PDB file of C-alpha atoms in Angstrom:
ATOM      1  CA  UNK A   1     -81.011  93.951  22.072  1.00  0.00           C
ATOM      2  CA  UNK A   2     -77.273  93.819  21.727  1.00  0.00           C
ATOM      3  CA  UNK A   3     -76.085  90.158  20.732  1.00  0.00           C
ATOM      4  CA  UNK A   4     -74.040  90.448  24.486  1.00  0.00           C
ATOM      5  CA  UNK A   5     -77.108  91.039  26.051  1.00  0.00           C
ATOM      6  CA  UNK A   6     -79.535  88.049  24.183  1.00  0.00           C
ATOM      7  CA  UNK A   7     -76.317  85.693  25.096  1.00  0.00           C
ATOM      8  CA  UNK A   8     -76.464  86.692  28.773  1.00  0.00           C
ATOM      9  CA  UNK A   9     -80.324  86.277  28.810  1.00  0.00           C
ATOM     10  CA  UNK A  10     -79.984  82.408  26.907  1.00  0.00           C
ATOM     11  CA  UNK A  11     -77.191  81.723  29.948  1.00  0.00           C
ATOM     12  CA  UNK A  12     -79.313  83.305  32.369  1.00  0.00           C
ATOM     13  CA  UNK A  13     -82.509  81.528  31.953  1.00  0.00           C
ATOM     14  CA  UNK A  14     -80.732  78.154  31.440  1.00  0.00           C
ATOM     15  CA  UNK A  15     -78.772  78.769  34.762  1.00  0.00           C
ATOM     16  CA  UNK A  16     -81.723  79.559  36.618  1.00  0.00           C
ATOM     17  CA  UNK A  17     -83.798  76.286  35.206  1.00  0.00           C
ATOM     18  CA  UNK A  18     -80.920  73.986  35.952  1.00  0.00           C
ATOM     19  CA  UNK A  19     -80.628  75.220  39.726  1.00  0.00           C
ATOM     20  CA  UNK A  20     -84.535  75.210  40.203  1.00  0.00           C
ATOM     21  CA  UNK A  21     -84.920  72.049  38.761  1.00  0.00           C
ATOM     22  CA  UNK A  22     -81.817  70.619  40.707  1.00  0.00           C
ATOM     23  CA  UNK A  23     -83.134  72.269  43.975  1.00  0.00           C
ATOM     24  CA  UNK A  24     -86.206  70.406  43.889  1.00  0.00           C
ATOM     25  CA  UNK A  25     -84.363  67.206  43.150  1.00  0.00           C
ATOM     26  CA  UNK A  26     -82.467  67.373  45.831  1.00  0.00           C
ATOM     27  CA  UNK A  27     -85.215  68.514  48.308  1.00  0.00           C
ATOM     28  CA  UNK A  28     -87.251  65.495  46.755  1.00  0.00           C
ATOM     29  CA  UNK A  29     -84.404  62.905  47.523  1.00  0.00           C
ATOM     30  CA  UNK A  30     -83.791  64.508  50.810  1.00  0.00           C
ATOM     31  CA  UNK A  31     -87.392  64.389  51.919  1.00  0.00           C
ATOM     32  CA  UNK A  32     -87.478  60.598  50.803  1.00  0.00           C
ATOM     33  CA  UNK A  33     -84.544  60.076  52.405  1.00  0.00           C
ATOM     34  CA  UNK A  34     -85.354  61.429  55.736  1.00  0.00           C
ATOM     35  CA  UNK A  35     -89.074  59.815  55.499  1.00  0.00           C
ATOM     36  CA  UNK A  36     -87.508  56.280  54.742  1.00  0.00           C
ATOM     37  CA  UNK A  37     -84.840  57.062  57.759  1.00  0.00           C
ATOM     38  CA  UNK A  38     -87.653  57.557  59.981  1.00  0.00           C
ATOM     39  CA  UNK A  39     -89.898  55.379  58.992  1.00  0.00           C
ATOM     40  CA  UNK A  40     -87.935  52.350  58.151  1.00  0.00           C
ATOM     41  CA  UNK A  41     -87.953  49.511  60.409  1.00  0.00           C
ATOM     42  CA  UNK A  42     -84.014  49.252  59.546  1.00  0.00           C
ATOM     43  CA  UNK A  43     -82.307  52.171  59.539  1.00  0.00           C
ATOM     44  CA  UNK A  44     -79.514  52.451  57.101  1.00  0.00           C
ATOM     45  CA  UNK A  45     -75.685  54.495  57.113  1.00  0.00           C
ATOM     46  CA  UNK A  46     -76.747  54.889  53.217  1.00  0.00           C
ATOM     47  CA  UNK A  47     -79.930  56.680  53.941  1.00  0.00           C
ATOM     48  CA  UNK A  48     -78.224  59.141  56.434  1.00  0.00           C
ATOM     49  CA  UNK A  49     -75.596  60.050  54.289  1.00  0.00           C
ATOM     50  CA  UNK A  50     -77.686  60.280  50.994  1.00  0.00           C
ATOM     51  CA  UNK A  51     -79.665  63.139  53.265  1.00  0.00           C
ATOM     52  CA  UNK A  52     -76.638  65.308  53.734  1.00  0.00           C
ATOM     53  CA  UNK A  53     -75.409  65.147  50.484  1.00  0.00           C
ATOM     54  CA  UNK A  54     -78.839  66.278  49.216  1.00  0.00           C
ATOM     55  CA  UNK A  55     -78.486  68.830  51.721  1.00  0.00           C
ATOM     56  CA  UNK A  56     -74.998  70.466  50.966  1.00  0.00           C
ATOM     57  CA  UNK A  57     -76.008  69.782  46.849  1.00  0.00           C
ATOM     58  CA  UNK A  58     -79.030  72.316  47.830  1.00  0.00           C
ATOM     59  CA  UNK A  59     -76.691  74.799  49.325  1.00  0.00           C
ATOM     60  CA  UNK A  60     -74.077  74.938  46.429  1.00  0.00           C
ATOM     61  CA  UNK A  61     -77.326  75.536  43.681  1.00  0.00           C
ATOM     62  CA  UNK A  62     -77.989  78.345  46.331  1.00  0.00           C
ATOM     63  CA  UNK A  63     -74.915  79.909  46.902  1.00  0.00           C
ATOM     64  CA  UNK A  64     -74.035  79.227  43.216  1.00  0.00           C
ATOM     65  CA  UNK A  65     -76.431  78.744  40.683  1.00  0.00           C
ATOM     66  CA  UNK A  66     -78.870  81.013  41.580  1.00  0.00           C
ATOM     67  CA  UNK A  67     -76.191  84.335  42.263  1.00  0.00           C
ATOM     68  CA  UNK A  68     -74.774  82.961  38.410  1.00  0.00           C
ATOM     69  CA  UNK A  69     -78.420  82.946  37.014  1.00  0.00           C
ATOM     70  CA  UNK A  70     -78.906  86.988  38.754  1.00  0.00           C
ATOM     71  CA  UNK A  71     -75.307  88.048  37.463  1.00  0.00           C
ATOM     72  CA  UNK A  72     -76.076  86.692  33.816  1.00  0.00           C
ATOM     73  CA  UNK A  73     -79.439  88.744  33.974  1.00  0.00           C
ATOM     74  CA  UNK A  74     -77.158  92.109  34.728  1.00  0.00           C
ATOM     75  CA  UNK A  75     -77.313  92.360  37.836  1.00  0.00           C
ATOM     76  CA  UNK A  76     -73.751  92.077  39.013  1.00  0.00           C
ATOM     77  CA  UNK A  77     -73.554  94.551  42.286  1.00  0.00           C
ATOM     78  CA  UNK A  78     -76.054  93.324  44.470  1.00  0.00           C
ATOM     79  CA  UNK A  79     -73.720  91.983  47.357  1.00  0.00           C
ATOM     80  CA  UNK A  80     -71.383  93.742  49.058  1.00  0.00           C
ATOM     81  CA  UNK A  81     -68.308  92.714  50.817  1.00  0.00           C
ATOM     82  CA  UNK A  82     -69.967  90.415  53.192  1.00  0.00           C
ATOM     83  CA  UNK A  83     -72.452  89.360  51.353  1.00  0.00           C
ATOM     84  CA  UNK A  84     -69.585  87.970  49.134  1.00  0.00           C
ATOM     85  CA  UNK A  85     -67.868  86.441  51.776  1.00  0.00           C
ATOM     86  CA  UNK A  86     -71.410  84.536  53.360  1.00  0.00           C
ATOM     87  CA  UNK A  87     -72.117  83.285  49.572  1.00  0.00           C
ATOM     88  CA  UNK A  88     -68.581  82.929  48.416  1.00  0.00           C
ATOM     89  CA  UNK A  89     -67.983  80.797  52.233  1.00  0.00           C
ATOM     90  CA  UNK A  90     -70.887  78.510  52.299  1.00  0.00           C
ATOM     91  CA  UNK A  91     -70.582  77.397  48.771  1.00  0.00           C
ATOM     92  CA  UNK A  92     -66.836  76.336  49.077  1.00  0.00           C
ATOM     93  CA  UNK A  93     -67.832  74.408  52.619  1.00  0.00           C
ATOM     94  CA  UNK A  94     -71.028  73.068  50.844  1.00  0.00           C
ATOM     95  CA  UNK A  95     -68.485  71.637  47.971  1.00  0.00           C
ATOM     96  CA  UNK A  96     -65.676  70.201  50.297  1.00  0.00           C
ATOM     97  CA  UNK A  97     -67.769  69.064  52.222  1.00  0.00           C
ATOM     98  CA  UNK A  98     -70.259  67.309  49.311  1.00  0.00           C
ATOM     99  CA  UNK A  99     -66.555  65.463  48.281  1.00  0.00           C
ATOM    100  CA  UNK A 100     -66.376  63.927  51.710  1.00  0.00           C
ATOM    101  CA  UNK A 101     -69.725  62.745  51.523  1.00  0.00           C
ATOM    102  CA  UNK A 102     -69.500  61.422  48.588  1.00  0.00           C
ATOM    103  CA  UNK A 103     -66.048  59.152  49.977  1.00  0.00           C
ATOM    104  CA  UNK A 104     -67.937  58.560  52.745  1.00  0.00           C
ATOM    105  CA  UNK A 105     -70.654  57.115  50.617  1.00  0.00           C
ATOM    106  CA  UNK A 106     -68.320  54.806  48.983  1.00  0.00           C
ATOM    107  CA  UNK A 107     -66.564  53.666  51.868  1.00  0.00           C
ATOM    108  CA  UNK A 108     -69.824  52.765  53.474  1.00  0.00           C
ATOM    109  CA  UNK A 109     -71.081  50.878  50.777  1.00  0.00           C
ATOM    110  CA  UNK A 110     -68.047  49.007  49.818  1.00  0.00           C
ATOM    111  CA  UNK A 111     -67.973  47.433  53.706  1.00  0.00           C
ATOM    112  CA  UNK A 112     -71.607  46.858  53.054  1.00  0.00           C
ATOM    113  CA  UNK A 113     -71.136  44.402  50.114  1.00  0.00           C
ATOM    114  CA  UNK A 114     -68.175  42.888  51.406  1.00  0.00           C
ATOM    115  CA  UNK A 115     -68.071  39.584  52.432  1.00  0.00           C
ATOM    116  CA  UNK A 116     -68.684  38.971  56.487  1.00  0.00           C
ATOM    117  CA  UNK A 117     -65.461  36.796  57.080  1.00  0.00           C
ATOM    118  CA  UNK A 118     -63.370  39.835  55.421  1.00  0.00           C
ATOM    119  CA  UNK A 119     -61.955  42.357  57.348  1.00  0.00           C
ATOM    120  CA  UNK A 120     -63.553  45.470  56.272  1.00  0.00           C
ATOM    121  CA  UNK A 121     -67.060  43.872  57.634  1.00  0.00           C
ATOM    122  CA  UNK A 122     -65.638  44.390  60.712  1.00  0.00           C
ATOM    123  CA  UNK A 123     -65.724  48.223  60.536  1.00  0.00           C
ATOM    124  CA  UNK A 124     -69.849  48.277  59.248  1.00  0.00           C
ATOM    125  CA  UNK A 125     -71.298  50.738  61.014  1.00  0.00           C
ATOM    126  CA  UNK A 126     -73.866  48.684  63.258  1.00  0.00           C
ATOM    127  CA  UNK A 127     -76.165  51.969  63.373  1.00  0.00           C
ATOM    128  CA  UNK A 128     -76.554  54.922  61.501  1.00  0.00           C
ATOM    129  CA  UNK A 129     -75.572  57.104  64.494  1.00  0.00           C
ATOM    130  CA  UNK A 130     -72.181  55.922  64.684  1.00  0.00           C
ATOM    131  CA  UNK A 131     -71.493  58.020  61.313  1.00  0.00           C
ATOM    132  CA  UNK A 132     -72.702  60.683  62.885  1.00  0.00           C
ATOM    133  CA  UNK A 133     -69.559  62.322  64.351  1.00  0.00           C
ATOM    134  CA  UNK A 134     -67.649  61.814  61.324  1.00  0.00           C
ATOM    135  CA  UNK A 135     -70.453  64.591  59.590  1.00  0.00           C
ATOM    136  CA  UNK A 136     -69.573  66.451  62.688  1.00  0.00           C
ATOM    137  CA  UNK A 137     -65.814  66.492  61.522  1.00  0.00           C
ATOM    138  CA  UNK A 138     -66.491  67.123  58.065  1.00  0.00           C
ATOM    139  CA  UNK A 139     -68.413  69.995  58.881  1.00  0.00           C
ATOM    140  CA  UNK A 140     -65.770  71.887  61.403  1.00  0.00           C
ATOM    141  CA  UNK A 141     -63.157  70.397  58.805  1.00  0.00           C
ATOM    142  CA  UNK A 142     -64.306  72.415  55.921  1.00  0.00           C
ATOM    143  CA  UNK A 143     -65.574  75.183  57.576  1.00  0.00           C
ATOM    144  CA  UNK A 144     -61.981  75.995  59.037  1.00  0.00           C
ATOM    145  CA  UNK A 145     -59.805  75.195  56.210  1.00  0.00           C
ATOM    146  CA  UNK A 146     -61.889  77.874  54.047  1.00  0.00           C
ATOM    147  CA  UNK A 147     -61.870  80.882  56.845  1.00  0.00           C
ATOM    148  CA  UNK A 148     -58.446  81.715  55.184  1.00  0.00           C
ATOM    149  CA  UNK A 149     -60.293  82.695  52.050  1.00  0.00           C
ATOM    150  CA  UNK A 150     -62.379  84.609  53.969  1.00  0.00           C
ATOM    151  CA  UNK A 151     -59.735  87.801  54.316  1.00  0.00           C
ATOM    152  CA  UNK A 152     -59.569  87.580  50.569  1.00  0.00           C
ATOM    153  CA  UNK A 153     -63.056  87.829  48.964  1.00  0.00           C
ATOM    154  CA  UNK A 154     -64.187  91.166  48.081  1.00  0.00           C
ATOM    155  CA  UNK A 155     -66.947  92.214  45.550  1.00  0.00           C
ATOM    156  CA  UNK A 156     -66.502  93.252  42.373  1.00  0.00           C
ATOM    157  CA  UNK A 157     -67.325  97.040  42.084  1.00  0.00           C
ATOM    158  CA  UNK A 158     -63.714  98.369  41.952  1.00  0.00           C
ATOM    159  CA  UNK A 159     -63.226  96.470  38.847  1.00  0.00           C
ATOM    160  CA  UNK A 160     -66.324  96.669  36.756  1.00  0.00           C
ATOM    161  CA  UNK A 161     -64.584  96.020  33.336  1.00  0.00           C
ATOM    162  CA  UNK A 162     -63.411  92.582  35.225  1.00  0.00           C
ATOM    163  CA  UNK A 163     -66.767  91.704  36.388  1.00  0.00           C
ATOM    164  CA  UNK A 164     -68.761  92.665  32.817  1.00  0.00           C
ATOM    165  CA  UNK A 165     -66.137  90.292  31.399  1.00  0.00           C
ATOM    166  CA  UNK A 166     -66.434  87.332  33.442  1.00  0.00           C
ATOM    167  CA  UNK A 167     -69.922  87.952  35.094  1.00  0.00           C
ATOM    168  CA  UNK A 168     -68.766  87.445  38.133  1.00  0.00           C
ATOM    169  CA  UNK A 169     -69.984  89.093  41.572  1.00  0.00           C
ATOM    170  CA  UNK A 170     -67.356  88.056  43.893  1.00  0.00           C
ATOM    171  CA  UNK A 171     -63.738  88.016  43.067  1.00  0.00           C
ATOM    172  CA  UNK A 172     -60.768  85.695  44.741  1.00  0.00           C
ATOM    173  CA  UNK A 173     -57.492  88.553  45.654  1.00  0.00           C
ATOM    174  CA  UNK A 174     -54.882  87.701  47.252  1.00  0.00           C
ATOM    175  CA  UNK A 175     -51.989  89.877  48.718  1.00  0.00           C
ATOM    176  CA  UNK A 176     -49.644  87.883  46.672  1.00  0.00           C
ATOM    177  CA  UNK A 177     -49.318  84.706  43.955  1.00  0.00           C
ATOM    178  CA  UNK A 178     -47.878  82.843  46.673  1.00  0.00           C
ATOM    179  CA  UNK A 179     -50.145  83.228  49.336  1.00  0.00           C
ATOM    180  CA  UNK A 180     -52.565  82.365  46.781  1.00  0.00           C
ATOM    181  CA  UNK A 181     -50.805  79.066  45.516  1.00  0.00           C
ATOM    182  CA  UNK A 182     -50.727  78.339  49.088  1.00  0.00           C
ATOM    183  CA  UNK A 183     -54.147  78.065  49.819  1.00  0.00           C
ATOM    184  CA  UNK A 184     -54.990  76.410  45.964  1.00  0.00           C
ATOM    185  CA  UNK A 185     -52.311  73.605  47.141  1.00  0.00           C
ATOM    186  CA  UNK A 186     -54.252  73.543  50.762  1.00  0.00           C
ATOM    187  CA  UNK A 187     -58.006  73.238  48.415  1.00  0.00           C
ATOM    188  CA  UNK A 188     -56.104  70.390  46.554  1.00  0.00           C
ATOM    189  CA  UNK A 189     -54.529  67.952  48.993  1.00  0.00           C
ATOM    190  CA  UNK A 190     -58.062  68.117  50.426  1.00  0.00           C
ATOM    191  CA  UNK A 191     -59.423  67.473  47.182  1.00  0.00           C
ATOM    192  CA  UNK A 192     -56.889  64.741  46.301  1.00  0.00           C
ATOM    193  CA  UNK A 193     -57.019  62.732  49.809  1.00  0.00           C
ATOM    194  CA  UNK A 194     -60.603  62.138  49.564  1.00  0.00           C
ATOM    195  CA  UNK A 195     -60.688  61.212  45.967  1.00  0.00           C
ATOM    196  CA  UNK A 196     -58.201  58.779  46.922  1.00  0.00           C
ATOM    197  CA  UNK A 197     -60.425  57.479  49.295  1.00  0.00           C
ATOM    198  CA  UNK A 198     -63.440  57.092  46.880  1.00  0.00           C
ATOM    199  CA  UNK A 199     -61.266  55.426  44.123  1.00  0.00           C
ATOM    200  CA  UNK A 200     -59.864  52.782  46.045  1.00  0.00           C
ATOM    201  CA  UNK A 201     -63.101  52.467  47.624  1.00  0.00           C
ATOM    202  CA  UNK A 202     -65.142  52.434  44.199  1.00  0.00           C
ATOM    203  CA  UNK A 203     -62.090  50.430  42.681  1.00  0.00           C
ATOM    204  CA  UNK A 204     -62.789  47.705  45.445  1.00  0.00           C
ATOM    205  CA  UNK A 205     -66.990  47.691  44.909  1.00  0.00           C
ATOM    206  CA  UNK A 206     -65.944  46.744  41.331  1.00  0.00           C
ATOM    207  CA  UNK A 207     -64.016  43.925  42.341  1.00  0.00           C
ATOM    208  CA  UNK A 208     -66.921  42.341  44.148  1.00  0.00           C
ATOM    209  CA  UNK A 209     -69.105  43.170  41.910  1.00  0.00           C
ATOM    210  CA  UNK A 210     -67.331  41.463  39.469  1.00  0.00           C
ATOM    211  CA  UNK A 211     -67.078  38.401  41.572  1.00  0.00           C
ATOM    212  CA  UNK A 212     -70.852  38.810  41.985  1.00  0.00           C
ATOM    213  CA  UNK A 213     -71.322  38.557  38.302  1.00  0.00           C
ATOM    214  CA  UNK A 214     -69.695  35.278  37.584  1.00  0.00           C
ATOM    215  CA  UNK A 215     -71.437  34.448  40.839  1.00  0.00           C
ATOM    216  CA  UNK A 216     -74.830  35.055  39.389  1.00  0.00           C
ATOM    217  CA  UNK A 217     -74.191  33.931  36.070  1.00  0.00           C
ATOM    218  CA  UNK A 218     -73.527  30.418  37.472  1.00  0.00           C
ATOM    219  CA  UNK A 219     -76.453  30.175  39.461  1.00  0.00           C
ATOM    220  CA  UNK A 220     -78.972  31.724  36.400  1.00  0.00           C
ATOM    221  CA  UNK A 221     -77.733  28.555  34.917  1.00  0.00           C
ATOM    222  CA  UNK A 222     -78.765  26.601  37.623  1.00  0.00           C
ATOM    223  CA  UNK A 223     -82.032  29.135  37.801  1.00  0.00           C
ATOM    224  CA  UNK A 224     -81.286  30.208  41.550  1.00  0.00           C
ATOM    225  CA  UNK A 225     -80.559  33.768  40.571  1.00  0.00           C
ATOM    226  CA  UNK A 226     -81.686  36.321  42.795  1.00  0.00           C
ATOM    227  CA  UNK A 227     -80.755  39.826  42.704  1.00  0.00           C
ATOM    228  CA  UNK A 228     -79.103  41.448  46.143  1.00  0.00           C
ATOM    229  CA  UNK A 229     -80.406  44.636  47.014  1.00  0.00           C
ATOM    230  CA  UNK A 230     -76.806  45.471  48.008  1.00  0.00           C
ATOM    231  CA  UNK A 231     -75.463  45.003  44.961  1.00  0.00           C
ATOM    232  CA  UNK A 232     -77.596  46.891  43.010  1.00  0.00           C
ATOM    233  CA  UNK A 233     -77.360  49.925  45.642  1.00  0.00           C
ATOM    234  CA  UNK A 234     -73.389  49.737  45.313  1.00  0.00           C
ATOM    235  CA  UNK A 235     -74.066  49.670  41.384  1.00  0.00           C
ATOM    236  CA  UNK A 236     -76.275  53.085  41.886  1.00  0.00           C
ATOM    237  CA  UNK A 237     -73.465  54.589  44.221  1.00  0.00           C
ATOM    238  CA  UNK A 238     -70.819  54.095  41.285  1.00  0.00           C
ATOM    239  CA  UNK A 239     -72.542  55.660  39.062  1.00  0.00           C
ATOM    240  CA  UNK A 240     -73.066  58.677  41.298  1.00  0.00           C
ATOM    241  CA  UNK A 241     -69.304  58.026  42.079  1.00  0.00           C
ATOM    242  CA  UNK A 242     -68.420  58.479  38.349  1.00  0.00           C
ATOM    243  CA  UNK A 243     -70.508  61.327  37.793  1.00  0.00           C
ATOM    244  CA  UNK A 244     -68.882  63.429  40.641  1.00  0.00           C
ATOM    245  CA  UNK A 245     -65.303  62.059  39.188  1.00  0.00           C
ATOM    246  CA  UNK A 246     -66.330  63.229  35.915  1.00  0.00           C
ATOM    247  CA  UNK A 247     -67.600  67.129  36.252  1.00  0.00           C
ATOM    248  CA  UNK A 248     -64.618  67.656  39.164  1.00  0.00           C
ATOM    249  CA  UNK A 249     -61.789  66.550  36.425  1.00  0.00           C
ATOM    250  CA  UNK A 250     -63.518  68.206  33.980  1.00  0.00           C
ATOM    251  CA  UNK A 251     -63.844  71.188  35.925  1.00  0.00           C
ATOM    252  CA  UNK A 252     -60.458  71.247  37.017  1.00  0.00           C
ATOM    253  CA  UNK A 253     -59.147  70.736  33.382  1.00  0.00           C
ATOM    254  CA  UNK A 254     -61.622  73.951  31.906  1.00  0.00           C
ATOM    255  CA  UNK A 255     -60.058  75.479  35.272  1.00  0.00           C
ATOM    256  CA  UNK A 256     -56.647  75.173  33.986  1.00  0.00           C
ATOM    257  CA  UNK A 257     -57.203  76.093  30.425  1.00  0.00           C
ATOM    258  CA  UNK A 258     -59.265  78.996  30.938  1.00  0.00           C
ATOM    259  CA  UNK A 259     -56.550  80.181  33.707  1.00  0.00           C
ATOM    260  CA  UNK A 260     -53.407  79.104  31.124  1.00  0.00           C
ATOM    261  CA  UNK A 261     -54.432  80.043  27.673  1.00  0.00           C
ATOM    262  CA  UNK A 262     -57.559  80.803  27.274  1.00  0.00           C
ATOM    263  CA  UNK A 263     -58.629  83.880  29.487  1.00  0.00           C
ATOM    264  CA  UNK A 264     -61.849  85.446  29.345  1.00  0.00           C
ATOM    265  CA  UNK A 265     -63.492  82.971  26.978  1.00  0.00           C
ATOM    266  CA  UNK A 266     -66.986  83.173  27.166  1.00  0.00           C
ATOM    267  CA  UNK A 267     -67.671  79.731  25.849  1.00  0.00           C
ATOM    268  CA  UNK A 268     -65.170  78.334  28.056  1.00  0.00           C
ATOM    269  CA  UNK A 269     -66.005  80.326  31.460  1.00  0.00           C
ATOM    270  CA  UNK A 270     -69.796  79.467  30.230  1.00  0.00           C
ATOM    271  CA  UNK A 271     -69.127  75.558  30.360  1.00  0.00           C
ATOM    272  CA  UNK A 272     -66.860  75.809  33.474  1.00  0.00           C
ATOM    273  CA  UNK A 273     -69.496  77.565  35.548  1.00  0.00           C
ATOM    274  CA  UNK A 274     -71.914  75.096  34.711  1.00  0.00           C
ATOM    275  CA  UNK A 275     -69.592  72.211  35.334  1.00  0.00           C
ATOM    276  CA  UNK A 276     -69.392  73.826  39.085  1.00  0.00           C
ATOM    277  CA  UNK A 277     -72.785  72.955  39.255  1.00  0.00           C
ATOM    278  CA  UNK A 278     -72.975  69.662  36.992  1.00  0.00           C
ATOM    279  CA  UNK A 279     -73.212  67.329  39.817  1.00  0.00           C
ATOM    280  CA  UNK A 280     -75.305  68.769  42.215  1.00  0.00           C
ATOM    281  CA  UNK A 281     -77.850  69.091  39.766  1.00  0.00           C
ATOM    282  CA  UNK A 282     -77.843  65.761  37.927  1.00  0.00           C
ATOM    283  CA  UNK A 283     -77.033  63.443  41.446  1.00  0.00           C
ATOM    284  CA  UNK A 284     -80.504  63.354  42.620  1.00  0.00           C
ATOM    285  CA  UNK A 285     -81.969  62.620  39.180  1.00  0.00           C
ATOM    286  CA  UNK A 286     -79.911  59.250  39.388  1.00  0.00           C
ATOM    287  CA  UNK A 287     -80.921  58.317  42.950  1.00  0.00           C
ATOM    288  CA  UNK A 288     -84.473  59.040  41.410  1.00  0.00           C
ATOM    289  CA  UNK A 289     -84.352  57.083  38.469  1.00  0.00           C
ATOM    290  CA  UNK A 290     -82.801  54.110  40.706  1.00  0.00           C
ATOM    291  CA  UNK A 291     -84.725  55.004  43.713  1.00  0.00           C
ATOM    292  CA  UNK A 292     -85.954  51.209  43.843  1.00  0.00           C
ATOM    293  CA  UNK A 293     -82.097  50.226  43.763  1.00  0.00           C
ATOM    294  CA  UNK A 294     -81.653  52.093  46.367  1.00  0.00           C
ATOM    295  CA  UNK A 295     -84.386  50.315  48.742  1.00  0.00           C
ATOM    296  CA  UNK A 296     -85.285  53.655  49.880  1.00  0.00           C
ATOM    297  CA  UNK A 297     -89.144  54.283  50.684  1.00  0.00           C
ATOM    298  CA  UNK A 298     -91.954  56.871  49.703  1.00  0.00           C
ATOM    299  CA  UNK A 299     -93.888  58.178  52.506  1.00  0.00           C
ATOM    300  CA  UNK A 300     -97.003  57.548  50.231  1.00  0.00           C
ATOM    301  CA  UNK A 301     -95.846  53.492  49.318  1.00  0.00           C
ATOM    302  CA  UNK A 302     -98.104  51.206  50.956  1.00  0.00           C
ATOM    303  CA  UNK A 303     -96.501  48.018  52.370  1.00  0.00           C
ATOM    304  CA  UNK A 304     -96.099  44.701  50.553  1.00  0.00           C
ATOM    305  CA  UNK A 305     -98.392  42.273  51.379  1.00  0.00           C
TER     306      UNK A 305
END
């Protein structure tokens, strides 16, 4: 075996464990999720929107991990024109539509904490089913802005050199650099608004929960501490708010490098492709590890007495 060939079967293997692994994370969280929404005597915004983000996380390891796992393994010219444009389509909506989520996660959990003479209590969702035509909107939101692309994706057979290089089974061609910078400009406003959104958001949930923290270290001197399930929930949305903030940027700044100066790096494509991924894999792992934060319920958890 050639040392080209032992590299693409080490990147293959890892690619495929990562998106298995994150797959059944994500079906775990959205099976919890769902049973807890169900089940639950109060239904919560949270639980709803956790279950679609699980959901469109499932479809980018899909649409992307998996078809990078196949393509490292050498098989590079299984779809054809279509098939691109399915995958290549419902992993870009999946994405978008995974950022909106996630601001919409934020937003509802920074009204949640907030105090009930302020005005943002005022726009609390008083059921989970009021959030429901905003998913509605996300969905026919994304899936229209990416239809441009559409015309554009095409597989990679008529440049083979290309796609032995980059290991890629769709490519991205344009009719010209600026109709291309068009639609990257369109991708980044989108990108940009909502990110907006979640930082102010996020940047608000610390402010309370700083004013939480003197709160509670003032009473745990009095010893009438007790912990609000709220707060720890928006704690466990942070984090998941940081770890999306970190692989995008990081992402986008690989992106930029590998497009600028550093073309058809290995190492560098290697870590950007996986970057792609980063979040939908690791998300669910942190909503499992602070599932109790989260107040969210196993269908096998027998009731407090």
């Amino acid at each position: 075996m050639t040392k080209e060939s032992i590299s693409n079967l080490i990147k293959g293997t890892i690619f495929l464990f990562v998106t298995a692994v994150g797959i059944v994370g994500n079906i775990i969280v959205f099976v919890n999720f769902v049973c807890s929404f169900w089940r639950g005597a109060q239904k919560k915004s949270i639980h709803l929107i956790l279950i679609h983000l699980a959901f469109a996380n499932t479809i980018i390891l899909f649409s992307k991990g998996l078809l990078r796992a196949i393509t490292a393994f050498g098989l590079r010219n299984f779809l054809d024109d279509t098939g691109c444009k399915i995958v290549v389509y419902l992993e870009r909506v999946a994405r978008d539509f995974s950022i909106c989520t996630s601001a919409l996660l934020t937003v509802v959990q920074a009204i949640t904490i907030s105090p009930r003479s302020s005005l943002c209590w005022r726009f609390k969702p008083k059921t989970p089913w009021k959030i429901l035509p905003l998913f509605l909107f996300f969905w026919i939101l994304n899936s229209l802005k990416i239809i441009n692309l559409l015309h554009y994706i095409t597989n990679n057979r008529k440049n083979m050199s290309e796609a032995a290089k980059t290991n890629n089974y769709c490519s991205f061609q344009p009719e010209s650099q600026e109709i291309k910078w068009i639609l990257l400009i369109l991708m980044a406003i989108h990108s940009v608004m909502f990110q907006g959104v979640m930082g102010g958001a996020s940047g608000y949930m610390l402010f309370l929960l700083h004013k939480h923290h003197q709160r509670v270290l003032y009473l745990q001197s009095s010893h009438l501490h007790k912990s609000l399930p709220e707060m720890r929930a928006a704690q466990s949305v942070l984090l998941l708010m940081f770890c999306f903030l970190f692989f995008y940027w990081t992402d986008y700044i690989f992106s930029f490098f590998s497009n600028s100066f550093l073309q058809n790096n290995s190492m560098i494509l290697n870590v950007q492709e996986f970057l792609t991924i980063g979040y939908a894999f690791l998300s669910p792992f942190v909503l499992i590890h602070r599932e109790g934060n989260l107040d969210s319920c196993k269908p096998w958890r027998r009731p407090r007495h």
